[in-house]
Short mmCIF file of C-alpha atoms in Angstrom, two decimals:
data_model
loop_
_atom_site.label_atom_id
_atom_site.label_comp_id
_atom_site.label_asym_id
_atom_site.label_seq_id
_atom_site.Cartn_x
_atom_site.Cartn_y
_atom_site.Cartn_z
CA UNK A 1 -54.05 10.67 22.89
CA UNK A 2 -55.34 10.06 19.29
CA UNK A 3 -57.81 7.09 19.46
CA UNK A 4 -56.12 5.20 16.68
CA UNK A 5 -52.78 4.93 18.63
CA UNK A 6 -54.85 2.00 20.82
CA UNK A 7 -56.00 0.22 17.62
CA UNK A 8 -54.58 -3.48 17.64
CA UNK A 9 -52.78 -2.69 14.51
CA UNK A 10 -50.79 -0.26 16.08
CA UNK A 11 -50.12 -2.74 18.93
CA UNK A 12 -48.69 -5.32 16.52
CA UNK A 13 -46.68 -2.88 14.30
CA UNK A 14 -43.00 -3.18 14.45
CA UNK A 15 -42.10 0.39 14.69
CA UNK A 16 -43.78 3.97 14.01
CA UNK A 17 -43.74 7.86 14.62
CA UNK A 18 -46.69 10.23 14.80
CA UNK A 19 -47.03 14.04 15.94
CA UNK A 20 -50.13 16.51 15.99
CA UNK A 21 -50.68 19.84 17.04
CA UNK A 22 -53.78 20.51 19.38
CA UNK A 23 -55.47 23.20 19.16
CA UNK A 24 -58.71 25.23 20.72
CA UNK A 25 -60.22 28.06 19.07
CA UNK A 26 -57.98 28.37 16.58
CA UNK A 27 -55.36 28.68 19.18
CA UNK A 28 -52.33 26.14 19.68
CA UNK A 29 -52.30 24.31 23.23
CA UNK A 30 -49.73 21.55 22.71
CA UNK A 31 -47.82 19.64 20.47
CA UNK A 32 -48.20 15.64 20.77
CA UNK A 33 -45.67 13.03 19.40
CA UNK A 34 -45.89 9.01 19.92
CA UNK A 35 -43.24 6.84 18.92
CA UNK A 36 -42.39 3.08 18.86
CA UNK A 37 -38.96 0.97 18.50
CA UNK A 38 -38.27 -2.75 19.06
CA UNK A 39 -34.66 -4.49 19.58
CA UNK A 40 -34.18 -8.07 19.55
CA UNK A 41 -30.90 -9.44 21.79
CA UNK A 42 -29.88 -13.05 21.23
CA UNK A 43 -28.04 -14.68 23.90
CA UNK A 44 -25.17 -17.24 23.35
CA UNK A 45 -27.86 -20.30 23.96
CA UNK A 46 -29.70 -18.49 21.09
CA UNK A 47 -32.35 -17.83 23.67
CA UNK A 48 -33.70 -14.04 22.63
CA UNK A 49 -35.21 -11.31 24.26
CA UNK A 50 -37.50 -8.11 22.84
CA UNK A 51 -37.57 -5.05 24.27
CA UNK A 52 -39.85 -2.35 23.66
CA UNK A 53 -39.79 1.31 23.79
CA UNK A 54 -43.30 2.67 23.63
CA UNK A 55 -43.19 6.27 24.40
CA UNK A 56 -45.74 9.55 24.08
CA UNK A 57 -45.10 13.01 24.53
CA UNK A 58 -47.25 16.04 25.58
CA UNK A 59 -45.78 19.36 24.91
CA UNK A 60 -47.69 22.23 26.72
CA UNK A 61 -47.58 25.30 24.82
CA UNK A 62 -48.61 27.87 27.53
CA UNK A 63 -46.27 26.84 30.38
CA UNK A 64 -43.49 25.02 27.71
CA UNK A 65 -43.69 21.80 29.92
CA UNK A 66 -43.32 18.30 28.54
CA UNK A 67 -45.15 15.10 29.73
CA UNK A 68 -43.61 12.10 28.63
CA UNK A 69 -45.41 8.62 29.04
CA UNK A 70 -43.33 5.42 28.89
CA UNK A 71 -45.36 2.44 28.67
CA UNK A 72 -44.61 -0.96 30.00
CA UNK A 73 -40.95 -0.23 30.61
CA UNK A 74 -38.25 -2.67 32.14
CA UNK A 75 -36.63 -1.18 35.11
CA UNK A 76 -33.40 -1.18 33.52
CA UNK A 77 -34.92 0.76 30.60
CA UNK A 78 -36.58 3.16 32.78
CA UNK A 79 -33.38 3.87 34.74
CA UNK A 80 -31.33 4.50 31.45
CA UNK A 81 -33.90 6.94 29.91
CA UNK A 82 -34.74 9.09 33.28
CA UNK A 83 -30.86 9.22 33.46
CA UNK A 84 -30.53 10.23 30.14
CA UNK A 85 -33.32 12.75 30.02
CA UNK A 86 -31.46 13.99 33.50
CA UNK A 87 -28.77 15.75 31.04
CA UNK A 88 -30.87 17.89 29.21
CA UNK A 89 -30.31 21.39 29.13
CA UNK A 90 -32.49 23.76 29.76
CA UNK A 91 -32.46 25.78 26.92
CA UNK A 92 -33.84 22.74 25.09
CA UNK A 93 -37.05 22.30 27.07
CA UNK A 94 -39.01 24.72 25.00
CA UNK A 95 -38.66 22.53 21.95
CA UNK A 96 -41.66 19.90 21.81
CA UNK A 97 -39.09 17.32 20.05
CA UNK A 98 -36.41 17.69 22.78
CA UNK A 99 -36.83 13.99 24.78
CA UNK A 100 -36.01 12.26 21.31
CA UNK A 101 -32.20 12.53 21.62
CA UNK A 102 -31.80 11.42 24.59
CA UNK A 103 -34.35 8.64 24.07
CA UNK A 104 -32.59 7.73 20.69
CA UNK A 105 -29.53 7.21 22.78
CA UNK A 106 -31.06 4.76 25.14
CA UNK A 107 -32.31 2.86 21.89
CA UNK A 108 -28.89 2.91 20.27
CA UNK A 109 -27.43 1.28 23.39
CA UNK A 110 -29.96 -1.39 23.05
CA UNK A 111 -29.58 -1.91 19.34
CA UNK A 112 -25.84 -2.16 19.27
CA UNK A 113 -25.67 -5.03 21.71
CA UNK A 114 -27.91 -6.65 19.65
CA UNK A 115 -25.93 -6.45 16.29
CA UNK A 116 -23.00 -7.37 18.05
CA UNK A 117 -24.50 -10.56 19.74
CA UNK A 118 -25.48 -11.94 15.94
CA UNK A 119 -21.61 -10.77 15.05
CA UNK A 120 -20.63 -13.36 17.87
CA UNK A 121 -22.49 -16.14 16.68
CA UNK A 122 -21.49 -15.89 13.15
CA UNK A 123 -18.05 -15.93 14.21
CA UNK A 124 -18.25 -19.00 16.54
CA UNK A 125 -19.67 -20.48 13.37
CA UNK A 126 -16.91 -19.78 11.17
CA UNK A 127 -14.45 -20.79 13.82
CA UNK A 128 -15.94 -24.41 13.97
CA UNK A 129 -15.08 -25.55 10.55
CA UNK A 130 -12.03 -28.17 10.60
CA UNK A 131 -11.41 -29.68 7.50
CA UNK A 132 -9.79 -33.05 9.30
CA UNK A 133 -13.17 -33.65 10.97
CA UNK A 134 -16.57 -35.00 9.32
CA UNK A 135 -18.83 -32.15 8.61
CA UNK A 136 -21.76 -32.30 11.11
CA UNK A 137 -23.24 -28.69 10.91
CA UNK A 138 -26.48 -27.99 13.00
CA UNK A 139 -28.65 -26.80 10.38
CA UNK A 140 -31.44 -25.65 13.05
CA UNK A 141 -29.35 -23.38 14.90
CA UNK A 142 -28.10 -22.22 12.09
CA UNK A 143 -31.30 -21.26 10.42
CA UNK A 144 -32.34 -19.98 14.25
CA UNK A 145 -29.54 -17.41 14.22
CA UNK A 146 -30.57 -16.09 10.79
CA UNK A 147 -33.80 -15.74 11.80
CA UNK A 148 -32.50 -13.54 14.73
CA UNK A 149 -30.13 -11.50 12.29
CA UNK A 150 -33.59 -10.90 9.69
CA UNK A 151 -35.36 -9.26 12.86
CA UNK A 152 -32.62 -7.37 13.95
CA UNK A 153 -32.12 -5.87 10.50
CA UNK A 154 -35.62 -5.14 10.54
CA UNK A 155 -35.56 -3.36 13.74
CA UNK A 156 -32.64 -0.94 12.21
CA UNK A 157 -34.55 -0.66 8.97
CA UNK A 158 -37.70 0.79 11.05
CA UNK A 159 -35.69 2.64 13.64
CA UNK A 160 -33.89 4.64 10.46
CA UNK A 161 -37.13 5.30 8.98
CA UNK A 162 -38.54 6.38 12.23
CA UNK A 163 -35.72 8.74 12.84
CA UNK A 164 -35.97 10.29 9.40
CA UNK A 165 -39.78 11.18 10.02
CA UNK A 166 -38.76 12.57 13.27
CA UNK A 167 -36.50 14.98 11.54
CA UNK A 168 -39.23 15.58 8.66
CA UNK A 169 -41.61 16.59 11.07
CA UNK A 170 -39.18 18.17 13.14
CA UNK A 171 -38.14 21.01 10.06
CA UNK A 172 -41.84 21.18 9.38
CA UNK A 173 -42.48 22.36 12.81
CA UNK A 174 -39.48 25.17 13.04
CA UNK A 175 -40.69 25.97 9.45
CA UNK A 176 -44.34 26.65 11.49
CA UNK A 177 -42.82 28.65 13.92
CA UNK A 178 -41.52 31.31 11.42
CA UNK A 179 -37.59 30.56 10.99
CA UNK A 180 -36.33 28.73 8.08
CA UNK A 181 -32.86 28.24 9.88
CA UNK A 182 -31.95 26.74 12.97
CA UNK A 183 -30.50 28.44 15.82
CA UNK A 184 -29.17 27.78 19.49
CA UNK A 185 -31.10 24.92 20.96
CA UNK A 186 -33.21 24.13 17.72
CA UNK A 187 -29.85 23.20 16.01
CA UNK A 188 -28.54 21.37 18.37
CA UNK A 189 -31.83 19.41 19.15
CA UNK A 190 -31.73 18.19 15.23
CA UNK A 191 -27.96 17.69 15.25
CA UNK A 192 -28.42 15.03 17.58
CA UNK A 193 -31.38 13.44 16.05
CA UNK A 194 -29.30 13.43 13.13
CA UNK A 195 -26.12 11.85 14.49
CA UNK A 196 -28.35 8.96 15.70
CA UNK A 197 -30.02 8.53 12.26
CA UNK A 198 -26.46 7.99 10.49
CA UNK A 199 -25.22 5.71 13.73
CA UNK A 200 -28.11 3.49 13.41
CA UNK A 201 -27.99 3.56 9.70
CA UNK A 202 -24.38 2.49 9.90
CA UNK A 203 -25.39 -0.45 12.67
CA UNK A 204 -27.84 -1.36 9.95
CA UNK A 205 -24.79 -2.12 7.52
CA UNK A 206 -23.11 -3.99 10.00
CA UNK A 207 -26.55 -5.96 10.86
CA UNK A 208 -26.62 -6.67 6.70
CA UNK A 209 -22.78 -7.78 6.99
CA UNK A 210 -23.64 -10.06 9.50
CA UNK A 211 -26.37 -11.59 7.23
CA UNK A 212 -24.32 -11.89 4.32
CA UNK A 213 -21.56 -13.86 6.37
CA UNK A 214 -23.96 -15.85 7.77
CA UNK A 215 -25.74 -17.38 4.35
CA UNK A 216 -22.35 -17.98 3.61
CA UNK A 217 -21.95 -19.83 6.21
CA UNK A 218 -24.96 -21.98 5.45
CA UNK A 219 -24.14 -22.01 1.96
CA UNK A 220 -20.48 -23.59 2.84
CA UNK A 221 -22.11 -25.97 5.11
CA UNK A 222 -24.38 -27.53 2.17
CA UNK A 223 -21.72 -27.39 0.25
CA UNK A 224 -19.29 -29.42 2.42
CA UNK A 225 -22.20 -32.29 3.22
CA UNK A 226 -22.76 -32.08 -0.52
CA UNK A 227 -19.11 -32.95 -1.28
CA UNK A 228 -18.46 -35.61 1.60
CA UNK A 229 -21.77 -36.90 0.53
CA UNK A 230 -20.31 -37.53 -3.09
CA UNK A 231 -17.10 -39.14 -2.04
CA UNK A 232 -19.45 -41.63 -0.05
CA UNK A 233 -20.97 -42.21 -3.21
CA UNK A 234 -17.73 -42.32 -4.75
CA UNK A 235 -16.62 -44.72 -2.63
CA UNK A 236 -19.95 -47.09 -3.46
CA UNK A 237 -19.45 -47.06 -6.89
CA UNK A 238 -15.70 -48.19 -6.53
CA UNK A 239 -17.23 -51.26 -3.98
CA UNK A 240 -19.63 -51.95 -6.59
CA UNK A 241 -17.29 -52.23 -9.41
CA UNK A 242 -14.97 -53.96 -7.58
CA UNK A 243 -18.12 -56.74 -6.91
CA UNK A 244 -19.21 -56.43 -10.75
CA UNK A 245 -15.69 -57.83 -11.05
CA UNK A 246 -16.25 -60.54 -9.06
CA UNK A 247 -19.21 -61.36 -10.36
CA UNK A 248 -18.07 -61.72 -14.09
CA UNK A 249 -15.35 -63.82 -12.75
CA UNK A 250 -17.46 -66.28 -11.18
CA UNK A 251 -20.01 -65.75 -14.09
CA UNK A 252 -16.93 -66.38 -16.52
CA UNK A 253 -15.72 -69.80 -14.42
CA UNK A 254 -19.52 -70.96 -14.44
CA UNK A 255 -19.58 -70.69 -18.11
CA UNK A 256 -16.38 -72.22 -18.59
CA UNK A 257 -17.35 -75.54 -16.77
CA UNK A 258 -20.72 -75.72 -17.99
CA UNK A 259 -20.31 -77.69 -21.05
CA UNK A 260 -18.13 -79.98 -19.28
CA UNK A 261 -20.64 -80.37 -16.96
CA UNK A 262 -23.43 -80.83 -19.13
CA UNK A 263 -21.55 -83.53 -20.97
CA UNK A 264 -20.57 -85.56 -17.73
CA UNK A 265 -24.40 -85.46 -16.84
CA UNK A 266 -25.65 -86.93 -20.47
CA UNK A 267 -22.81 -89.85 -20.12
CA UNK A 268 -23.80 -90.64 -16.19
CA UNK A 269 -27.74 -91.22 -17.03
CA UNK A 270 -28.46 -94.80 -17.41
CA UNK A 271 -28.93 -94.42 -21.30
CA UNK A 272 -25.23 -95.10 -21.83
CA UNK A 273 -23.29 -98.04 -20.64
CA UNK A 274 -19.49 -98.15 -20.98
CA UNK A 275 -17.14 -101.24 -19.95
CA UNK A 276 -17.16 -104.90 -19.75
CA UNK A 277 -17.20 -107.16 -22.67
CA UNK A 278 -19.68 -105.39 -24.67
CA UNK A 279 -17.85 -101.95 -24.79
CA UNK A 280 -19.98 -98.79 -25.15
CA UNK A 281 -23.53 -98.89 -25.46
CA UNK A 282 -26.47 -96.70 -25.76
CA UNK A 283 -30.06 -97.20 -25.03
CA UNK A 284 -32.61 -96.99 -27.72
CA UNK A 285 -35.23 -95.25 -25.57
CA UNK A 286 -32.44 -92.26 -25.40
CA UNK A 287 -34.68 -90.03 -27.66
CA UNK A 288 -37.00 -89.83 -24.29
CA UNK A 289 -34.57 -87.57 -22.59
CA UNK A 290 -34.84 -84.80 -25.64
CA UNK A 291 -38.59 -85.38 -25.57
CA UNK A 292 -38.68 -83.86 -22.06
CA UNK A 293 -35.68 -81.88 -21.82
CA UNK A 294 -36.73 -79.73 -24.90
CA UNK A 295 -40.29 -78.90 -24.02
CA UNK A 296 -39.42 -78.38 -20.22
CA UNK A 297 -36.85 -75.72 -21.26
CA UNK A 298 -38.77 -73.76 -23.64
CA UNK A 299 -41.71 -73.80 -21.26
CA UNK A 300 -39.51 -72.14 -18.59
CA UNK A 301 -38.14 -69.41 -21.06
CA UNK A 302 -41.88 -68.81 -22.38
CA UNK A 303 -43.38 -68.57 -18.60
CA UNK A 304 -40.58 -66.25 -17.36
CA UNK A 305 -40.95 -63.77 -20.61
CA UNK A 306 -44.61 -63.21 -19.90
CA UNK A 307 -44.27 -63.35 -16.21
CA UNK A 308 -42.11 -60.21 -16.65
CA UNK A 309 -44.93 -58.55 -18.89
CA UNK A 310 -47.77 -59.71 -16.82
CA UNK A 311 -46.53 -58.65 -13.58
CA UNK A 312 -43.99 -55.80 -14.43
CA UNK A 313 -43.61 -54.32 -10.68
CA UNK A 314 -42.96 -57.60 -8.92
CA UNK A 315 -39.53 -57.98 -10.36
CA UNK A 316 -39.14 -54.10 -10.75
CA UNK A 317 -39.50 -52.35 -7.53
CA UNK A 318 -38.17 -48.92 -7.15
CA UNK A 319 -34.99 -48.70 -5.05
CA UNK A 320 -35.30 -47.61 -1.70
CA UNK A 321 -33.02 -44.67 -1.23
CA UNK A 322 -31.38 -44.35 2.26
CA UNK A 323 -30.41 -40.58 3.00
CA UNK A 324 -26.79 -40.64 3.93
CA UNK A 325 -25.64 -38.45 6.63
CA UNK A 326 -29.18 -38.36 7.92
CA UNK A 327 -28.52 -36.40 11.14
CA UNK A 328 -28.00 -33.17 8.96
CA UNK A 329 -31.35 -33.48 7.17
#
């Protein structure tokens, strides 16, 4: 095995394919390939599960034997690959790439449920909308599903690229054997690999469609909540208008009764006397009222004006904005 295949960068990769011809004294002794695929399956409760397919093959030219190593497979995955490999025709064993059609078959069986699981989540979201009910979208759940959908599409993109790389190296291998065309087992293997390339590419289109549908639902949820908030704002505005009209009425009534109140206050003071034998009378000290009233009024107005200039933030604080529908933020 190549030493770089054990490096951390390869372990953290999201997928790859590589191959090399081994020689000893200019004599071909074998052909090695290594490949890595990932799939992500999202369950109904939005929990997920990663499945990693990490294989290494060694084809020995002298005996036409192939050794296949499968690293850390799940029991179900190992049984699926062994069952798929049991279908191999004897005529195909002479080709170093013969395990890949069967490995890709197992990979396709993992990728298809992953794509349809995202589709089921999207479909459930699409059926949740009820115009008669208040909008209460679960944004955290929507974004979690979107994250899983992105990972599924990424895995499919990498798988398609890996399969195309396998086909390219397969063609180079056939050419290196001195044949410019495919016959028999060579042609069958290539056709099978090419079939899974197209199949995986079509799954990728379905996955892209899931992402677009999900983004459409997320945008719809935002718009519905924004529309509901706008409706609440309109109702608040109408209530404010009603309050404003009420305040105008109160202000008008207050203004209408202010002059009579002022006049009655003036004549109720001890400066004026009425009734009795003397009739109407007014004290010669009435000027004291104006001496105190006018300066006090002017002083109050001046203090109010300069108070707002010196301490502008005391009476002009920023309003506290209370977010509506806080549970959807």
